[in-house]
Tab-separated table of C-alpha atoms (C1' of nucleotides) in Angstrom:
chain	number	residue	atom	x	y	z
A	1	MET	CA	8.689	-14.699	8.956
A	2	ASN	CA	11.724	-15.170	6.830
A	3	PRO	CA	14.053	-12.161	7.578
A	4	LEU	CA	14.636	-11.801	3.828
A	5	PHE	CA	10.993	-11.036	3.265
A	6	HIS	CA	10.777	-8.776	6.264
A	7	GLN	CA	13.859	-6.899	5.034
A	8	LEU	CA	12.479	-6.642	1.563
A	9	PHE	CA	9.057	-5.291	2.661
A	10	GLN	CA	10.795	-2.791	5.017
A	11	GLN	CA	13.179	-1.500	2.430
A	12	ASN	CA	10.387	-1.111	0.064
A	13	ARG	CA	8.250	0.904	2.317
A	14	TYR	CA	11.233	3.055	3.355
A	15	MET	CA	12.031	3.875	-0.190
A	16	VAL	CA	8.451	4.793	-1.177
A	17	ASN	CA	8.209	7.056	1.823
A	18	ARG	CA	11.434	8.755	0.953
A	19	LEU	CA	10.219	9.135	-2.710
A	20	ASN	CA	7.016	10.602	-1.531
A	21	ASP	CA	8.940	13.132	0.648
A	22	VAL	CA	10.930	14.303	-2.435
A	23	LEU	CA	7.875	14.431	-4.614
A	24	ALA	CA	5.909	16.321	-2.074
A	25	GLN	CA	7.924	19.582	-3.014
A	26	HIS	CA	6.279	19.128	-6.495
A	27	GLU	CA	2.902	18.383	-5.084
A	28	LEU	CA	3.021	14.811	-6.395
A	29	TYR	CA	2.811	11.303	-4.866
A	30	SER	CA	4.847	8.329	-6.069
A	31	SER	CA	2.150	6.544	-7.998
A	32	GLN	CA	1.168	9.719	-9.860
A	33	TRP	CA	4.857	10.208	-10.813
A	34	THR	CA	5.148	6.677	-12.052
A	35	ILE	CA	2.382	7.373	-14.509
A	36	LEU	CA	3.729	10.765	-15.596
A	37	PHE	CA	7.143	9.255	-16.047
A	38	LEU	CA	5.790	6.441	-18.208
A	39	LEU	CA	3.880	8.846	-20.416
A	40	GLU	CA	6.909	11.080	-20.984
A	41	GLN	CA	8.956	8.085	-21.882
A	42	LYS	CA	6.495	6.238	-24.104
A	43	GLY	CA	4.135	8.971	-25.282
A	44	PRO	CA	0.196	8.989	-24.966
A	45	MET	CA	-1.107	5.555	-23.839
A	46	THR	CA	-4.517	3.876	-23.198
A	47	LEU	CA	-5.416	3.082	-19.689
A	48	THR	CA	-5.163	-0.578	-20.411
A	49	ALA	CA	-1.602	-0.147	-21.828
A	50	ILE	CA	-0.620	1.747	-18.618
A	51	TRP	CA	-1.828	-0.780	-16.134
A	52	LYS	CA	-0.544	-3.731	-18.148
A	53	TYR	CA	2.867	-2.078	-18.203
A	54	LEU	CA	2.988	-1.244	-14.595
A	55	ASN	CA	1.541	-4.618	-13.470
A	56	VAL	CA	-1.201	-3.003	-11.395
A	57	GLU	CA	-4.968	-3.501	-11.713
A	58	ALA	CA	-7.071	-1.177	-13.966
A	59	PRO	CA	-9.016	0.691	-11.141
A	60	THR	CA	-5.866	1.748	-9.487
A	61	VAL	CA	-4.781	3.536	-12.728
A	62	THR	CA	-8.247	4.853	-13.352
A	63	ARG	CA	-8.277	6.506	-9.956
A	64	THR	CA	-4.875	7.988	-10.235
A	65	VAL	CA	-5.349	9.281	-13.766
A	66	THR	CA	-8.545	10.925	-12.535
A	67	ARG	CA	-6.639	12.656	-9.904
A	68	LEU	CA	-3.798	13.752	-12.266
A	69	GLU	CA	-6.440	15.027	-14.750
A	70	LYS	CA	-8.167	17.152	-12.023
A	71	LEU	CA	-4.631	18.566	-11.186
A	72	GLY	CA	-3.953	19.396	-14.733
A	73	TRP	CA	-1.203	16.982	-15.440
A	74	VAL	CA	-2.903	14.792	-18.000
A	75	THR	CA	-5.954	14.710	-20.374
A	76	ARG	CA	-8.146	11.831	-21.414
A	77	GLU	CA	-8.866	11.719	-25.076
A	78	GLN	CA	-11.148	9.257	-26.944
A	79	GLY	CA	-9.528	6.855	-29.370
A	80	ALA	CA	-10.853	5.556	-32.729
A	81	ASP	CA	-12.267	2.593	-30.602
A	82	LYS	CA	-14.672	4.480	-28.448
A	83	ARG	CA	-14.141	2.262	-25.550
A	84	GLU	CA	-10.513	3.392	-25.179
A	85	LYS	CA	-9.384	6.584	-23.354
A	86	ILE	CA	-6.005	7.794	-24.569
A	87	ILE	CA	-4.018	9.534	-21.806
A	88	HIS	CA	-1.807	12.452	-22.853
A	89	LEU	CA	0.459	14.763	-20.815
A	90	THR	CA	-0.497	18.425	-20.754
A	91	GLU	CA	1.805	21.291	-21.580
A	92	MET	CA	2.228	22.032	-17.875
A	93	ALA	CA	3.455	18.351	-17.400
A	94	HIS	CA	5.946	18.561	-20.195
A	95	VAL	CA	7.326	21.872	-18.720
A	96	ARG	CA	7.666	20.731	-15.224
A	97	PHE	CA	8.864	17.386	-15.895
A	98	PRO	CA	12.598	18.080	-16.095
A	99	GLN	CA	12.876	19.603	-12.691
A	100	ILE	CA	11.001	16.782	-11.000
A	101	ALA	CA	12.982	14.206	-12.853
A	102	ALA	CA	16.217	15.942	-11.525
A	103	SER	CA	14.820	15.693	-7.965
A	104	VAL	CA	14.100	11.968	-8.458
A	105	LYS	CA	17.501	11.321	-9.856
A	106	ASP	CA	19.034	12.953	-6.649
A	107	TYR	CA	16.818	10.726	-4.539
A	108	GLU	CA	17.919	7.592	-6.541
A	109	ARG	CA	21.533	8.601	-6.144
A	110	GLU	CA	21.077	9.077	-2.371
A	111	MET	CA	19.248	5.718	-2.065
A	112	THR	CA	22.102	3.865	-3.810
A	113	GLN	CA	24.941	5.650	-2.368
A	114	HIS	CA	26.102	2.834	-0.280
A	115	LEU	CA	26.170	0.345	-3.159
A	116	THR	CA	28.701	0.085	-5.926
A	117	GLN	CA	27.760	-0.203	-9.655
A	118	GLU	CA	28.213	-4.008	-9.457
A	119	GLU	CA	26.322	-4.426	-6.282
A	120	GLN	CA	23.300	-2.611	-7.837
A	121	GLN	CA	23.512	-4.862	-10.773
A	122	GLN	CA	23.754	-7.812	-8.374
A	123	LEU	CA	20.761	-6.731	-6.548
A	124	MET	CA	18.866	-6.288	-9.810
A	125	ASP	CA	19.848	-9.761	-11.052
A	126	LEU	CA	18.808	-11.478	-7.656
A	127	LEU	CA	15.453	-9.730	-7.651
A	128	GLN	CA	14.888	-10.813	-11.368
A	129	LYS	CA	16.088	-14.318	-10.741
A	130	MET	CA	13.638	-14.551	-7.644
A	131	LYS	CA	10.602	-13.759	-9.850
A	132	ALA	CA	11.647	-15.989	-12.757
B	1	MET	CA	13.025	5.674	-13.163
B	2	ASN	CA	16.045	3.620	-12.224
B	3	PRO	CA	15.263	-0.018	-13.223
B	4	LEU	CA	16.455	-1.214	-9.902
B	5	PHE	CA	13.702	0.780	-8.094
B	6	HIS	CA	11.169	-0.256	-10.568
B	7	GLN	CA	12.213	-4.050	-10.096
B	8	LEU	CA	12.115	-3.685	-6.226
B	9	PHE	CA	8.756	-2.095	-6.098
B	10	GLN	CA	7.309	-4.633	-8.555
B	11	GLN	CA	8.854	-7.583	-6.727
B	12	ASN	CA	7.558	-6.238	-3.477
B	13	ARG	CA	3.936	-5.932	-4.727
B	14	TYR	CA	4.255	-9.401	-6.329
B	15	MET	CA	5.269	-11.017	-3.026
B	16	VAL	CA	2.602	-9.224	-1.021
B	17	ASN	CA	-0.074	-10.170	-3.424
B	18	ARG	CA	0.937	-13.895	-3.355
B	19	LEU	CA	1.143	-13.750	0.324
B	20	ASN	CA	-2.379	-12.407	0.565
B	21	ASP	CA	-3.513	-15.207	-1.810
B	22	VAL	CA	-2.009	-17.745	0.625
B	23	LEU	CA	-3.596	-16.162	3.625
B	24	ALA	CA	-6.939	-15.786	2.054
B	25	GLN	CA	-7.509	-19.564	2.922
B	26	HIS	CA	-7.259	-18.730	6.403
B	27	GLU	CA	-9.322	-15.482	6.180
B	28	LEU	CA	-6.412	-13.300	6.934
B	29	TYR	CA	-4.544	-10.387	5.281
B	30	SER	CA	-0.711	-9.986	5.220
B	31	SER	CA	-0.590	-7.118	7.759
B	32	GLN	CA	-2.967	-8.971	10.102
B	33	TRP	CA	-0.548	-11.924	9.840
B	34	THR	CA	2.508	-9.825	10.485
B	35	ILE	CA	1.000	-8.766	13.767
B	36	LEU	CA	-0.123	-12.298	14.835
B	37	PHE	CA	3.352	-13.686	14.004
B	38	LEU	CA	5.013	-10.969	16.065
B	39	LEU	CA	2.740	-11.581	19.147
B	40	GLU	CA	3.288	-15.335	18.831
B	41	GLN	CA	7.063	-14.775	18.718
B	42	LYS	CA	7.368	-11.991	21.425
B	43	GLY	CA	4.247	-12.499	23.655
B	44	PRO	CA	1.828	-9.813	24.479
B	45	MET	CA	2.940	-6.237	23.461
B	46	THR	CA	1.594	-2.716	23.711
B	47	LEU	CA	0.446	-1.050	20.550
B	48	THR	CA	3.532	1.216	20.649
B	49	ALA	CA	5.969	-1.685	21.047
B	50	ILE	CA	4.172	-3.170	17.857
B	51	TRP	CA	4.447	-0.173	15.517
B	52	LYS	CA	7.912	0.681	16.577
B	53	TYR	CA	9.007	-2.975	16.035
B	54	LEU	CA	7.297	-3.058	12.625
B	55	ASN	CA	8.430	0.515	11.565
B	56	VAL	CA	4.923	1.698	10.657
B	57	GLU	CA	2.884	4.473	12.106
B	58	ALA	CA	0.566	4.045	15.023
B	59	PRO	CA	-2.748	4.523	13.372
B	60	THR	CA	-1.907	1.614	11.010
B	61	VAL	CA	-1.640	-0.812	13.780
B	62	THR	CA	-4.566	0.545	15.717
B	63	ARG	CA	-6.780	-0.084	12.755
B	64	THR	CA	-5.381	-3.652	12.163
B	65	VAL	CA	-5.634	-4.610	15.785
B	66	THR	CA	-9.172	-3.378	15.898
B	67	ARG	CA	-9.992	-5.626	12.990
B	68	LEU	CA	-8.111	-8.540	14.463
B	69	GLU	CA	-10.060	-8.027	17.699
B	70	LYS	CA	-13.372	-8.123	16.050
B	71	LEU	CA	-12.565	-11.318	14.275
B	72	GLY	CA	-11.395	-12.900	17.522
B	73	TRP	CA	-7.579	-13.303	17.036
B	74	VAL	CA	-6.529	-10.753	19.756
B	75	THR	CA	-7.861	-8.923	22.800
B	76	ARG	CA	-6.925	-5.458	24.105
B	77	GLU	CA	-6.036	-5.445	27.866
B	78	GLN	CA	-5.330	-2.530	29.972
B	79	GLY	CA	-1.825	-2.185	31.425
B	80	ALA	CA	-0.651	-0.700	34.828
B	81	ASP	CA	-0.252	2.433	32.932
B	82	LYS	CA	-3.802	3.171	31.966
B	83	ARG	CA	-2.804	4.895	28.640
B	84	GLU	CA	-1.373	1.514	27.390
B	85	LYS	CA	-3.264	-1.144	25.622
B	86	ILE	CA	-1.523	-4.479	25.749
B	87	ILE	CA	-2.454	-6.870	22.888
B	88	HIS	CA	-2.760	-10.543	23.630
B	89	LEU	CA	-3.369	-13.534	21.254
B	90	THR	CA	-6.512	-15.372	21.961
B	91	GLU	CA	-6.736	-19.157	22.448
B	92	MET	CA	-8.006	-19.383	18.981
B	93	ALA	CA	-5.149	-17.682	17.475
B	94	HIS	CA	-2.716	-20.019	19.454
B	95	VAL	CA	-4.552	-22.984	18.166
B	96	ARG	CA	-4.719	-22.036	14.580
B	97	PHE	CA	-1.240	-20.470	14.352
B	98	PRO	CA	0.728	-23.575	13.572
B	99	GLN	CA	-1.345	-24.484	10.276
B	100	ILE	CA	-1.073	-20.828	9.018
B	101	ALA	CA	2.674	-20.725	9.857
B	102	ALA	CA	3.083	-23.844	7.749
B	103	SER	CA	1.125	-22.324	4.752
B	104	VAL	CA	3.374	-19.223	4.969
B	105	LYS	CA	6.563	-21.490	5.159
B	106	ASP	CA	5.339	-23.198	1.863
B	107	TYR	CA	4.895	-19.740	0.362
B	108	GLU	CA	8.413	-18.642	1.428
B	109	ARG	CA	9.900	-21.725	0.069
B	110	GLU	CA	8.131	-21.193	-3.318
B	111	MET	CA	9.174	-17.584	-3.435
B	112	THR	CA	12.747	-18.353	-2.957
B	113	GLN	CA	12.941	-21.508	-4.955
B	114	HIS	CA	15.212	-20.055	-7.646
B	115	LEU	CA	17.739	-18.695	-5.193
B	116	THR	CA	20.309	-20.720	-3.504
B	117	GLN	CA	21.067	-20.235	0.201
B	118	GLU	CA	23.996	-18.065	-0.609
B	119	GLU	CA	22.035	-15.959	-3.020
B	120	GLN	CA	19.292	-15.440	-0.367
B	121	GLN	CA	21.936	-14.256	2.022
B	122	GLN	CA	23.519	-12.020	-0.700
B	123	LEU	CA	20.176	-10.362	-1.208
B	124	MET	CA	19.555	-9.804	2.395
B	125	ASP	CA	23.151	-8.162	2.756
B	126	LEU	CA	22.558	-5.935	-0.281
B	127	LEU	CA	19.051	-4.722	0.933
B	128	GLN	CA	20.665	-4.078	4.342
B	129	LYS	CA	23.670	-2.303	3.050
B	130	MET	CA	21.361	-0.127	0.851
B	131	LYS	CA	19.574	1.201	3.967
B	132	ALA	CA	22.662	1.706	6.143
C	1	DG	C1'	0.011	20.092	44.823
C	2	DG	C1'	-0.927	22.405	40.394
C	3	DT	C1'	0.696	23.396	35.679
C	4	DG	C1'	2.840	22.311	31.526
C	5	DA	C1'	4.984	18.912	28.661
C	6	DT	C1'	5.266	14.324	27.162
C	7	DT	C1'	3.315	9.789	25.903
C	8	DA	C1'	-0.073	6.198	24.273
C	9	DT	C1'	-3.867	5.731	21.604
C	10	DT	C1'	-7.408	6.966	18.557
C	11	DT	C1'	-9.983	9.510	14.853
C	12	DA	C1'	-10.242	11.680	10.358
C	13	DA	C1'	-8.887	11.945	5.944
C	14	DC	C1'	-5.567	11.278	2.177
C	15	DT	C1'	-2.993	8.044	-1.393
C	16	DA	C1'	-2.450	3.235	-3.263
C	17	DG	C1'	-3.043	-1.371	-3.712
C	18	DG	C1'	-6.667	-5.377	-4.374
C	19	DT	C1'	-11.317	-7.827	-6.110
C	20	DA	C1'	-16.253	-7.967	-7.888
C	21	DA	C1'	-19.496	-6.203	-10.511
C	22	DA	C1'	-21.661	-2.702	-13.838
C	23	DT	C1'	-21.607	-0.404	-18.459
C	24	DA	C1'	-20.690	0.426	-23.119
C	25	DA	C1'	-18.603	-0.471	-27.295
C	26	DA	C1'	-16.416	-3.911	-30.358
C	27	DA	C1'	-15.814	-8.487	-32.112
C	28	DT	C1'	-17.382	-13.127	-33.036
C	29	DT	C1'	-20.462	-16.349	-34.341
C	30	DA	C1'	-24.681	-19.018	-35.198
D	1	DT	C1'	-28.120	-9.772	-38.974
D	2	DA	C1'	-29.129	-10.804	-34.285
D	3	DA	C1'	-27.292	-12.743	-30.258
D	4	DT	C1'	-23.371	-13.800	-27.586
D	5	DT	C1'	-18.759	-12.933	-25.999
D	6	DT	C1'	-15.037	-10.257	-25.252
D	7	DT	C1'	-12.636	-5.916	-24.108
D	8	DA	C1'	-12.018	-1.127	-22.053
D	9	DT	C1'	-13.191	1.518	-18.430
D	10	DT	C1'	-15.481	2.662	-14.316
D	11	DT	C1'	-17.773	2.277	-9.730
D	12	DA	C1'	-18.087	0.332	-5.113
D	13	DC	C1'	-15.887	-1.422	-1.398
D	14	DC	C1'	-12.045	-3.830	1.095
D	15	DT	C1'	-6.947	-3.560	3.273
D	16	DA	C1'	-2.847	-0.748	4.297
D	17	DG	C1'	0.209	2.769	4.326
D	18	DT	C1'	0.631	8.060	5.448
D	19	DT	C1'	0.082	12.814	8.314
D	20	DA	C1'	-2.375	15.998	11.305
D	21	DA	C1'	-5.150	16.578	15.250
D	22	DA	C1'	-7.793	15.018	19.469
D	23	DT	C1'	-8.050	12.781	23.922
D	24	DA	C1'	-6.669	10.919	28.073
D	25	DA	C1'	-3.132	9.526	31.349
D	26	DT	C1'	1.467	10.320	33.141
D	27	DC	C1'	5.620	12.784	34.159
D	28	DA	C1'	8.442	16.702	35.479
D	29	DC	C1'	9.160	20.527	37.902
D	30	DC	C1'	8.385	24.805	40.344
DNA sequence: GGTGATTATTTAACTAGGTAAATAAAATTA
DNA sequence: TAATTTTATTTACCTAGTTAAATAATCACC
């Protein structure tokens, strides 16, 4: 296997694992956090809007949202179109958000500590160029 | 979330999904292929050697090897140390390997088609630097 | 040589991704 | 308007990663 691919897969798994370590202090998992972050940023969204934005399949989001709902982070509300479920953050989510975001910021700083600003930009550009 | 992280997670998922598409023609999944490739390259290995090399946890490898064994790609054989299971490729695996490897090479070429050799090296270096 | 610690593997249970198919509501069209 | 097609969500089931705990063999040491 091309060592570039091996490296990318390994680095990805490492980063997700470390993020999960950080989020464990807040009793969250990375994919749950991804959805909370998106909702805080964009406001209430339908399930479809969420999975299209995150580039994952619908059932993945359905499952994670169901879990978040049981844990009290979000509510499902019916839209004008009765097929749609609009996902809202709860008051608890809004209240706890800043502290979690701060933890994640620390994590991000730690993960990028060996790269200069230019190198981070380069890495972004290369990843984007690869996809295009 | 830092856009670099978002990009990296997305690119990773995209690459794994495309690899699974390619391997589906051979009735394999990416993590199964990872182990077959390793065994072809290094020869028979214990389960512990495999998971340490791949940087994943032992139960992950146990499960995938069990599946590969049922499908006829590998055999578990007992080592001198009776705790150890040594994983061997079967004849079928050796026979089919080259064709699958060719498919994967095509996939790798396609995934890197927009990057020059230097850019691929740069990307490798940046990912490695990030971890270190 | 027997006891306790370590090591290799497995089992169980969790999150997280995927596809295929079911269901219900809305939109389209004949 | 009735029938068909499309869309939004969910359910069921697969691979793939994780941690925690169980089991069996080996090692270390007294």
